[in-house]
CSV table of C-alpha atoms and ligand atoms in Angstrom, one decimal:
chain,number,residue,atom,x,y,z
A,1,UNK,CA,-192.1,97.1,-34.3
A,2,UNK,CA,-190.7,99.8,-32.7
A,3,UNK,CA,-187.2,100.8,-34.9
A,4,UNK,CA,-185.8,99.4,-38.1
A,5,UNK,CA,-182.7,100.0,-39.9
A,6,UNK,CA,-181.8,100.2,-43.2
A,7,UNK,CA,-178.5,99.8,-45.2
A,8,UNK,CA,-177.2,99.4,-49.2
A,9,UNK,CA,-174.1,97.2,-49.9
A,10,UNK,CA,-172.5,96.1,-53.0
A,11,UNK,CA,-172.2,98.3,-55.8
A,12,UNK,CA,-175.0,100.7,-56.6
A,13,UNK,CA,-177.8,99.9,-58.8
A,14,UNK,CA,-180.3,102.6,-60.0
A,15,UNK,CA,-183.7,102.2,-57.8
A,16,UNK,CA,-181.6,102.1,-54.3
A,17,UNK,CA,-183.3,105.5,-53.4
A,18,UNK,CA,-186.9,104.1,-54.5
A,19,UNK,CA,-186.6,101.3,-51.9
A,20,UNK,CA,-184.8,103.8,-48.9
A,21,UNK,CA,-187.8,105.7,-49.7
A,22,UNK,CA,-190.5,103.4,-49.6
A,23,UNK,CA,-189.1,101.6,-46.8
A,24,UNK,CA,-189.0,104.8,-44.5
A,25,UNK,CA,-192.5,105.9,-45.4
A,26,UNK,CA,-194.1,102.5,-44.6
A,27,UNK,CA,-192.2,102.4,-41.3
A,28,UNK,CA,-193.4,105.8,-40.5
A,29,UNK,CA,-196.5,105.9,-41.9
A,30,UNK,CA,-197.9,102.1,-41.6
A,31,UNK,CA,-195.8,101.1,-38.0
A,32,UNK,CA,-195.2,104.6,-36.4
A,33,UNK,CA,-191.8,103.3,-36.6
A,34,UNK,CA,-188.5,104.5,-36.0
A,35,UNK,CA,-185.8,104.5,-39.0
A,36,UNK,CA,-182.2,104.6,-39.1
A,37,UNK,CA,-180.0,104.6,-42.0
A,38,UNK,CA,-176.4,102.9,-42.0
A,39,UNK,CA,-173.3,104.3,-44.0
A,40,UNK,CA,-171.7,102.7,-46.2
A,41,UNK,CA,-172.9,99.1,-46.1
A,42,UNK,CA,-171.9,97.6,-43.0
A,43,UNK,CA,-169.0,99.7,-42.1
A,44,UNK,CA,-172.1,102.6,-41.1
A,45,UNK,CA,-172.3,100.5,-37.5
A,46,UNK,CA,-168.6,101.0,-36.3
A,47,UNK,CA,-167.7,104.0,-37.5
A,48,UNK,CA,-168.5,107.4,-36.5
A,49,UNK,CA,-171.0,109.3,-37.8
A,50,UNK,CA,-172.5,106.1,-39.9
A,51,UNK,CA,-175.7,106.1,-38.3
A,52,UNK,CA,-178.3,108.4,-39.6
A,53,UNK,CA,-181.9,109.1,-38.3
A,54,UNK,CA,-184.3,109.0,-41.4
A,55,UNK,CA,-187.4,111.3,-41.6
A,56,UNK,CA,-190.1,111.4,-44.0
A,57,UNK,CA,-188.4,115.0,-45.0
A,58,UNK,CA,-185.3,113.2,-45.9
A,59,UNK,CA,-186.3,110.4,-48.1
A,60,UNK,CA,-188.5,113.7,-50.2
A,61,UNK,CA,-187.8,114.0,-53.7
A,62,UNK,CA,-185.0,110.8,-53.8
A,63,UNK,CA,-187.4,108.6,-56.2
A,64,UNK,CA,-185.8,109.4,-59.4
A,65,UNK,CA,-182.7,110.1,-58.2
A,66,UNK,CA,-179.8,107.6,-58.9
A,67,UNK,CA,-177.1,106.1,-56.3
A,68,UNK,CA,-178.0,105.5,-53.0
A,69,UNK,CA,-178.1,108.5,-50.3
A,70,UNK,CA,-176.8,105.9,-47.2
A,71,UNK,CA,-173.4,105.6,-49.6
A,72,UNK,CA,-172.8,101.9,-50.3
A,73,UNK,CA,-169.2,100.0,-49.8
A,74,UNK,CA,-167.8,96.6,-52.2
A,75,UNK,CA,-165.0,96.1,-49.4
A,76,UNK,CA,-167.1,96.3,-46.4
A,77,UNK,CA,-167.5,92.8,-45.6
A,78,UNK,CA,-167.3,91.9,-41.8
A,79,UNK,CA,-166.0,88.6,-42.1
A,80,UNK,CA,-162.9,89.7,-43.6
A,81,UNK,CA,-162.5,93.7,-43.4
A,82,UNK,CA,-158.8,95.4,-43.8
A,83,UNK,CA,-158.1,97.1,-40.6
A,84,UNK,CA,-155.0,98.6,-38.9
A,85,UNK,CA,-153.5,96.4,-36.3
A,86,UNK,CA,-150.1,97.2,-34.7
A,87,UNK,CA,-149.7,99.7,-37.6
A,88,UNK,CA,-150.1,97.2,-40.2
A,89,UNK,CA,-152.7,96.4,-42.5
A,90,UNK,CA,-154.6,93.2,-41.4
A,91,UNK,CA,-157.9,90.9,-42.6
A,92,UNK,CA,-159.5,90.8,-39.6
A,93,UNK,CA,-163.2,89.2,-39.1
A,94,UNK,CA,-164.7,91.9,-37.0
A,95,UNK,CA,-168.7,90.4,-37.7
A,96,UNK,CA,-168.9,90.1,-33.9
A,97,UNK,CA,-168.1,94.3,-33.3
A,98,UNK,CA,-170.8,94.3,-36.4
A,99,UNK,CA,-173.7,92.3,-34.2
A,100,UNK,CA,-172.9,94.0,-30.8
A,101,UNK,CA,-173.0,97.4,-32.7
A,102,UNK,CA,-176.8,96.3,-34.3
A,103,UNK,CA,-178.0,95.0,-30.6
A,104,UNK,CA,-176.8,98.7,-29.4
A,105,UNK,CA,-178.9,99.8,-32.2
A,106,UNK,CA,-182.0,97.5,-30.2
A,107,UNK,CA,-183.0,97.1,-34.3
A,108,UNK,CA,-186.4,95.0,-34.3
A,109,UNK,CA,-185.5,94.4,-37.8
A,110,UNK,CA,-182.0,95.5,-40.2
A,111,UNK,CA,-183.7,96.1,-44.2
A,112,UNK,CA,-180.7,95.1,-46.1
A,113,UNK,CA,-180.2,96.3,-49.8
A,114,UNK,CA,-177.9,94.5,-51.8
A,115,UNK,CA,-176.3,91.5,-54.2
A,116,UNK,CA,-175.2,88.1,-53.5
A,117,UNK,CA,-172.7,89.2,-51.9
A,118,UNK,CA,-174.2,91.5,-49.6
A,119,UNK,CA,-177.1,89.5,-49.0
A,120,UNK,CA,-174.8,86.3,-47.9
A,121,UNK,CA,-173.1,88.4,-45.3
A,122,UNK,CA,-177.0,89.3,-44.3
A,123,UNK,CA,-177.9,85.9,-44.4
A,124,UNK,CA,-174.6,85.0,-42.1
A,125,UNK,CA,-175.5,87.5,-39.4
A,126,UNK,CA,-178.7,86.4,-39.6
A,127,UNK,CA,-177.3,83.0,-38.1
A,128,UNK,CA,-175.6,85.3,-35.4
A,129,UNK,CA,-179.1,86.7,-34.8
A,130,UNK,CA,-179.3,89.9,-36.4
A,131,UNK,CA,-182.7,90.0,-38.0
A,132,UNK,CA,-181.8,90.7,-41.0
A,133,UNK,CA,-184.6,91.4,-44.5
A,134,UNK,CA,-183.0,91.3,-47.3
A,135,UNK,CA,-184.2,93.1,-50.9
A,136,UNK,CA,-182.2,91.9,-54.4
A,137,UNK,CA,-180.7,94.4,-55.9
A,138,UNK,CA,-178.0,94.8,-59.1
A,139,UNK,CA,-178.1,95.5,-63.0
A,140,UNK,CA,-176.4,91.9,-63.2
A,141,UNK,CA,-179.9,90.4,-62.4
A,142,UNK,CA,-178.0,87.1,-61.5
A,143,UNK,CA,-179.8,86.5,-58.1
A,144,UNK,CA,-181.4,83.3,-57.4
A,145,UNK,CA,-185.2,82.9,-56.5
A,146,UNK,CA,-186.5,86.3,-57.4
A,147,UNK,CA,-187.5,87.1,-61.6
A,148,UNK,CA,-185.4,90.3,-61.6
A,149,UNK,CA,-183.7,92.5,-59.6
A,150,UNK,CA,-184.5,96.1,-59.5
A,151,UNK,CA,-181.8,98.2,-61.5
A,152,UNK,CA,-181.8,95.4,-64.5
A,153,UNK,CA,-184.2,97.2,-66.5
A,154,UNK,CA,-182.1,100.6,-66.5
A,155,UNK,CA,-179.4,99.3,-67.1
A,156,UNK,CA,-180.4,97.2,-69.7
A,157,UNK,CA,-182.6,100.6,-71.1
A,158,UNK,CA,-178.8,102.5,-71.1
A,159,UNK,CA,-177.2,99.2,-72.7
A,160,UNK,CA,-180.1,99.3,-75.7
A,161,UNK,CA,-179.7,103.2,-76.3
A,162,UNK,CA,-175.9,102.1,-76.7
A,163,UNK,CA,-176.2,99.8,-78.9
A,164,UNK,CA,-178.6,102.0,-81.0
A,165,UNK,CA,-176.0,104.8,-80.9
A,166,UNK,CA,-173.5,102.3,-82.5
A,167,UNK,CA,-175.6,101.1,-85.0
A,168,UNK,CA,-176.1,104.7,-86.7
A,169,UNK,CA,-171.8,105.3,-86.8
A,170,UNK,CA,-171.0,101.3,-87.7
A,171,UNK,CA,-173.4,101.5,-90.8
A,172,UNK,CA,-171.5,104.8,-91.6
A,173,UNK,CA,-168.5,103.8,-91.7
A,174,UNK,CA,-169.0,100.1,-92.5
A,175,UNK,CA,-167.3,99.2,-89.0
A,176,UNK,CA,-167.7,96.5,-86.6
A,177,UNK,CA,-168.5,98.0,-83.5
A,178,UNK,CA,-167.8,95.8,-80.4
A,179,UNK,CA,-169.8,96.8,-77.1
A,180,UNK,CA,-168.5,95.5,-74.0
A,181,UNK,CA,-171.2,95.5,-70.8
A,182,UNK,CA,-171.4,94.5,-67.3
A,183,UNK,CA,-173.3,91.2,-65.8
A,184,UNK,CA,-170.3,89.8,-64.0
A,185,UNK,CA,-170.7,85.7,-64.6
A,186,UNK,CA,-174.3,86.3,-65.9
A,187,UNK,CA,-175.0,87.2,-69.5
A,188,UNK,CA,-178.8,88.6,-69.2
A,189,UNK,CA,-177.5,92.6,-69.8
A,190,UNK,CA,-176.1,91.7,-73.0
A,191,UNK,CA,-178.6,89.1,-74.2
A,192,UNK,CA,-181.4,90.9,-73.4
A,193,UNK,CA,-179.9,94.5,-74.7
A,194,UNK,CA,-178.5,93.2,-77.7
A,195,UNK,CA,-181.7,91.1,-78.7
A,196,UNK,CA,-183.5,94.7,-78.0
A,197,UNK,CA,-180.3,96.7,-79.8
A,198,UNK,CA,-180.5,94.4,-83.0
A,199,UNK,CA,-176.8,92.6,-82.2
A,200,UNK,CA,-175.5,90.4,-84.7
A,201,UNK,CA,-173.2,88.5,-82.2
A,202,UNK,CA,-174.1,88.5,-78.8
A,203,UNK,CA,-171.5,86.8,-76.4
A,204,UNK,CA,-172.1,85.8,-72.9
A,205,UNK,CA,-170.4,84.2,-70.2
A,206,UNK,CA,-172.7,81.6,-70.3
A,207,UNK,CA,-172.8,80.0,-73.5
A,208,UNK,CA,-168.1,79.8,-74.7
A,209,UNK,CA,-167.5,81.3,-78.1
A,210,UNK,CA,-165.3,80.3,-80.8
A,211,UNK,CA,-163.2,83.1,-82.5
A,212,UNK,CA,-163.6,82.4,-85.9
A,213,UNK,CA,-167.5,81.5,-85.4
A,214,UNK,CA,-167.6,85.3,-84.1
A,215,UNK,CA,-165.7,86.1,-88.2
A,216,UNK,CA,-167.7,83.7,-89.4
A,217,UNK,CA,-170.7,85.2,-89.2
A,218,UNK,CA,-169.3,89.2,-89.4
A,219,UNK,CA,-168.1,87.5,-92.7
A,220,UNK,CA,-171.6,86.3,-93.5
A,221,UNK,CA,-173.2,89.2,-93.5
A,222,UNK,CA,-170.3,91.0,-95.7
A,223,UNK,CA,-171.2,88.2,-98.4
A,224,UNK,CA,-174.8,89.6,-98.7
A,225,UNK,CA,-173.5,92.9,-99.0
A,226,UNK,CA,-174.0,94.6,-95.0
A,227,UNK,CA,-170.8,96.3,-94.3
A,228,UNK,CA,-171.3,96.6,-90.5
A,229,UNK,CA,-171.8,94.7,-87.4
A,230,UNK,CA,-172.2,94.9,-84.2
A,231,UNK,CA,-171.1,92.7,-81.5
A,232,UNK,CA,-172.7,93.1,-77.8
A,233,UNK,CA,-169.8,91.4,-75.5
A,234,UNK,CA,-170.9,90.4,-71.7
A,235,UNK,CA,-167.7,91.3,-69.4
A,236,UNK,CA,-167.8,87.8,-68.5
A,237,UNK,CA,-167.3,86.1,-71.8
A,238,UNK,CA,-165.1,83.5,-72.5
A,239,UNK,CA,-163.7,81.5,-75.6
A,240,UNK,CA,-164.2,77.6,-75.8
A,241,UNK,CA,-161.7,76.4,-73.6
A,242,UNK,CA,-160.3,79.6,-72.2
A,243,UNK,CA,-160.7,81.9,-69.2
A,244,UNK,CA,-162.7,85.6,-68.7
A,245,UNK,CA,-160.4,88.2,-69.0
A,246,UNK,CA,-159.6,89.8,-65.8
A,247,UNK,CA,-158.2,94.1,-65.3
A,248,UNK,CA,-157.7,93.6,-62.0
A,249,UNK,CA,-156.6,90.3,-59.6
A,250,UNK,CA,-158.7,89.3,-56.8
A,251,UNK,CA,-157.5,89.4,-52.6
A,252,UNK,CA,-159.0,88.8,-49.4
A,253,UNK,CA,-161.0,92.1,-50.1
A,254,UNK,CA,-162.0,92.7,-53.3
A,255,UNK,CA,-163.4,90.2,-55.8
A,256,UNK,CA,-161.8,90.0,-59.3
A,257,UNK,CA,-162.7,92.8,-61.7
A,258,UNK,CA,-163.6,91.5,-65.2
A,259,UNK,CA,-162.9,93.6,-67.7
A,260,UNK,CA,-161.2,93.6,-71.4
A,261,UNK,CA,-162.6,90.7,-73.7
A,262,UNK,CA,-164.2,93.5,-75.7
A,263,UNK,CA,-160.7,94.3,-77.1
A,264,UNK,CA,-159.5,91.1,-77.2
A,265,UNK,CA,-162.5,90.3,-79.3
A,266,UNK,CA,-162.1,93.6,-81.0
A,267,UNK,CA,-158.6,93.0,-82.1
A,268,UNK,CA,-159.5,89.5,-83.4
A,269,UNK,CA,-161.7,90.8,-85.8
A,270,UNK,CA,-159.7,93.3,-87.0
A,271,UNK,CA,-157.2,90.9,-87.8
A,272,UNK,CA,-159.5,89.0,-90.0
A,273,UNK,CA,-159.7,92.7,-91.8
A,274,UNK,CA,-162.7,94.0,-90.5
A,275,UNK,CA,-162.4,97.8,-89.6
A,276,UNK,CA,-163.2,97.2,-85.9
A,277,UNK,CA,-163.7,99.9,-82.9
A,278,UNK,CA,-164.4,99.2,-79.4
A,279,UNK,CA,-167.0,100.7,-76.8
A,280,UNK,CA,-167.1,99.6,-73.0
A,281,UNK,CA,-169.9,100.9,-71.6
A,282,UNK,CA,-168.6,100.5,-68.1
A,283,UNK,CA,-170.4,102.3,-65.0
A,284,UNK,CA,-172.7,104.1,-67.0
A,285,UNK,CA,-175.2,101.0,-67.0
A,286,UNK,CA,-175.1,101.9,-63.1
A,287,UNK,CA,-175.8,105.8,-63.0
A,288,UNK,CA,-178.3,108.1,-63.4
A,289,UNK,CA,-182.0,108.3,-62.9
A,290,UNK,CA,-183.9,104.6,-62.5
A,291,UNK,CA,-186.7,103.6,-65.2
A,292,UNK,CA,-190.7,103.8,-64.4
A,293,UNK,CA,-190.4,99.8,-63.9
A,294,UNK,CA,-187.3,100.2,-61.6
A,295,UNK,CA,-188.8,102.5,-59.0
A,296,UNK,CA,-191.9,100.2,-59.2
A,297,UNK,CA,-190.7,97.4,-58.5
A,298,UNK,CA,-187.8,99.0,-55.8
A,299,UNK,CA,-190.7,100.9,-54.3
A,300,UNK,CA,-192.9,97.2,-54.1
A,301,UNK,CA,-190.1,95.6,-52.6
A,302,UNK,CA,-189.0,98.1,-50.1
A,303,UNK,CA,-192.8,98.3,-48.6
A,304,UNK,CA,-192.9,94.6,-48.7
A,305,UNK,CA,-189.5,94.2,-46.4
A,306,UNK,CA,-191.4,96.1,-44.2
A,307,UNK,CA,-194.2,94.5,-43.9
A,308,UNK,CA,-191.9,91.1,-43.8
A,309,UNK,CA,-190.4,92.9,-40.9
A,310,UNK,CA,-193.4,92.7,-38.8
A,311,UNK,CA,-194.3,89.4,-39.6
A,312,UNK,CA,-190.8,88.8,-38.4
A,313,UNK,CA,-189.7,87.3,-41.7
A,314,UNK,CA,-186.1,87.0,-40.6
A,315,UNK,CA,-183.1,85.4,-42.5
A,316,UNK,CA,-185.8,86.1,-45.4
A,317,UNK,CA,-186.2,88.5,-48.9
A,318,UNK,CA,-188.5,89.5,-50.9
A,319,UNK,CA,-188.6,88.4,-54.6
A,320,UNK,CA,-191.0,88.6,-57.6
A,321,UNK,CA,-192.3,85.8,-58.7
A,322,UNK,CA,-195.4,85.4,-61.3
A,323,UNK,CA,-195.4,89.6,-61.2
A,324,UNK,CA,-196.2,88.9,-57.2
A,325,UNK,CA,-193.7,90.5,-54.6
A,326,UNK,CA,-193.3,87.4,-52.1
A,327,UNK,CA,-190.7,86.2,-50.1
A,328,UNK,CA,-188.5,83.1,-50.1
A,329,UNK,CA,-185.5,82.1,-47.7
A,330,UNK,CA,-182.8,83.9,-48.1
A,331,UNK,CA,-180.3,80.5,-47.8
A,332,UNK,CA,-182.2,79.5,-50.5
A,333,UNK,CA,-182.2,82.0,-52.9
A,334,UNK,CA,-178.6,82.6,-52.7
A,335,UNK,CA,-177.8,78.9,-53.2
A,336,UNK,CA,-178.1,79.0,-57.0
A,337,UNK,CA,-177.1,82.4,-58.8
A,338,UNK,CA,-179.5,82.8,-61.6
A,339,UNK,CA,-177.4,82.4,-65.2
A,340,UNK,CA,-179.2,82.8,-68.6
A,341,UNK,CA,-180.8,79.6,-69.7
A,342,UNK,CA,-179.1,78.6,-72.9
A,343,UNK,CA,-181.8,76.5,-73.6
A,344,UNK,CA,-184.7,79.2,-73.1
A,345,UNK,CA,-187.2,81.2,-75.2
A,346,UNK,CA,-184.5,84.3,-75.1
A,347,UNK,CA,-181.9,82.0,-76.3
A,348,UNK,CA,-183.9,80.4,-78.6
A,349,UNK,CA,-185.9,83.7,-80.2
A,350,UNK,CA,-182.3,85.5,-80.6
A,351,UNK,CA,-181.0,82.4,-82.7
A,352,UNK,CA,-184.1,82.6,-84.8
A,353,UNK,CA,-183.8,85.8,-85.3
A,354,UNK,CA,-180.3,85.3,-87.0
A,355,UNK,CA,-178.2,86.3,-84.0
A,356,UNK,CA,-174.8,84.4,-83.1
A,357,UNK,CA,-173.5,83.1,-79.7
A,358,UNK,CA,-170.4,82.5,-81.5
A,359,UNK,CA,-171.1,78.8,-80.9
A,360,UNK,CA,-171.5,77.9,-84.5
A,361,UNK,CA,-168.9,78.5,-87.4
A,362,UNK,CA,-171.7,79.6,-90.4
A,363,UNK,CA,-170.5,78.4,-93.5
A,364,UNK,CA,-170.4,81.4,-96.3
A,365,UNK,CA,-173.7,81.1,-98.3
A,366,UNK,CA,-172.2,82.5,-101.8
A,367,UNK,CA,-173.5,85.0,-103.3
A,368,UNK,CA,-175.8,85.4,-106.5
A,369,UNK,CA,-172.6,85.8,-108.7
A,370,UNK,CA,-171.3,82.7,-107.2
A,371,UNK,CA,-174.7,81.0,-107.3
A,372,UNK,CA,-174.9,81.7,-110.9
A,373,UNK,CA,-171.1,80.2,-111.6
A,374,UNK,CA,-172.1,77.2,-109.4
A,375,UNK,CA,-175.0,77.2,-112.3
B,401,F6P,O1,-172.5,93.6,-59.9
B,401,F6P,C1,-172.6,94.8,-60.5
B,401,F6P,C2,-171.4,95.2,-61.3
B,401,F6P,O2,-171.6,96.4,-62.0
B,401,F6P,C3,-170.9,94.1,-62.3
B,401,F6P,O3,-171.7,94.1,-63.5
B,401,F6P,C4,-169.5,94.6,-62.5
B,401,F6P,O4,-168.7,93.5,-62.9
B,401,F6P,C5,-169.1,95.1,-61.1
B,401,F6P,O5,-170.3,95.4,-60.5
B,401,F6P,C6,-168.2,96.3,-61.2
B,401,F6P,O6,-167.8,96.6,-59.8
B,401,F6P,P1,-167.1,97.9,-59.4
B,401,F6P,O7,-168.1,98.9,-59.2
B,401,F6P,O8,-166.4,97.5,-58.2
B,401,F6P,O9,-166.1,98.3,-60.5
């Protein structure tokens, strides 16, 4: 193995800068290899400037830094990138421009960093020959055929101090507080946060709700006298029957942006006459310095690409499984995206523990007053 590149695609996930690191040192160090880092996702091998020589004094002192230092790019799919064509803006797939630019690179292996969607366009050019490596990453944790994802656990660390933050005001005031987080079509940041956070509802994409089940139970507790509630919302939510709530359409380009059931769930309770308020955590969940388990795990994975590499493990990634870094097809992985299982132990301890999906209308239990009327 003479030269390897590395990109990260997708959105940013806290840990990228572990993996660029620990990729780059094992080259260097293990394979007296050569590294390059690509710009921007993709776009880094056609346009100028978007191919970076990486040292062992540039990847220094990156660990616990957040972002990525390559840049990273949501639009930069080859398949179908905007371009300018006759001074108009086209779709245009330009994946061949993408592979000749790699074989100019004469890559003996292309480390690529990113979610489903990132890793299927790996997994594509991998067809076209590019031997591509790819390493799971995003704080959705909804990629198939690896345990977790690196950047999960910070996010879901920034998600629990949230929640925690809300608790102290909403018992204040004797609020509902709603908290709205990320996870796209997969419910594990609020499930897991808000089991952490001490929710009372928890909604996620994968189990519907019902409205007045999500009353229901803010109504419950009332009845035995707690005055506050708080409701963890995954962006990708939905009522029985209904649709997620979109902020922005989807095109050729960018995927639909979910983003607003919060309110919508907000304003529903506060209808029913709960004093409601409404937090979305947003791109927070995505910033800042990674956790200990975060640059772990990124660091474990980016030295096992490496080492994938020089098997040459192409058109494969590396993945966790029973606390072991393996690796497992790519094709195959992406095949199934990982969503919560509504039957599991997480499901299952959160229901013990009292917490609603807001799949079950609760009828009111009445209170000692009304117990003693009832005689
Ligand atoms: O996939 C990671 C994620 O943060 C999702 O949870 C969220 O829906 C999406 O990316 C937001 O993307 P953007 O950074 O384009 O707003």
């Amino acid at each position: 193995m003479r030269k390897i590149g590395v990109l990260t695609g997708g959105g940013d996930a806290p840990g990228l800068n572990a993996v660029i690191r620990a990729v780059t040192k094992t080259a260097i160090n293990v394979y007296g290899c050569e590294v390059i880092g690509v710009r921007d996702g993709y776009d880094g091998f056609i346009t100028p400037g978007g191919i970076v020589p990486l040292g062992l004094s540039d990847v220094r002192g990156i660990l616990p830094r957040g972002g990525t230092i390559l840049g990273t790019a949501n639009r930069g799919n080859p398949f179908a990138r905007k371009v300018i064509r006759d001074g108009k803006e086209v779709i245009e797939d330009v994946s061949d421009e993408i592979v000749a630019a790699i074989q100019d690179q004469e890559l003996d292996a292309l480390i690529v960093i990113g979610g489903d969607g990132t890793l299927h366009i790996a997994d594509e050019l991998f067809d076209k020959g590019v031997p591509a490596i790819g390493v799971p990453k995003t704080i959705d944790n909804d990629i198939g055929g690896t345990e977790i994802t690196f950047g999960f656990d910070t996010a879901l660390m920034i998600a629990t101090e949230a929640l925690d933050r809300l608790h102290t005001t909403a018992e204040s005031h004797h609020r509902v507080m709603v908290l709205e987080l990320m996870g796209r079509d997969a419910g594990f940041i609020a499930l897991h946060s808000g089991v952490a956070g001490g929710a009372d509802v928890i909604l996620i994409p994968e189990i519907p709700f019902k409205y007045e089940a999500v009353a229901s139970k803010i109504r419950q507790r009332v009845e035995r006298g707690t005055y506050f509630s708080i409701v963890c919302v995954s962006e990708g939510a939905k009522p029985q029957g209904g649709q997620p709530v979109f902020s922005r359409k989807g095109d050729a380009v960018y995927v639909p942006r979910l983003g607003g059931i919060g309110q919508v769930v907000g304003e529903y309770i506060e209808r029913q006459g709960f004093e409601t308020r409404v937090t979305v955590l947003g791109h927070v969940q995505r910033g800042g310095t990674p956790t200990a388990f975060d640059r772990w795990l990124a660091t474990r994975y980016g030295a096992a690409a490496v080492r994938l590499a020089a098997e040459g493990g192409f058109g494969r990634m590396v993945s966790l499984q029973n606390a072991q870094v393996v690796d497992v097809s790519m094709r195959e992985a992406l095949a199934v995206p990982k969503r919560v299982d509504v039957n599991g132990d997480a499901v299952l301890t959160a229901r013990g523990l009292g917490i609603s999906f807001g799949d079950e209308t609760l009828t009111p239990i009445p209170s000692p007053a009304g117990r003693k009327a009832q005689g």
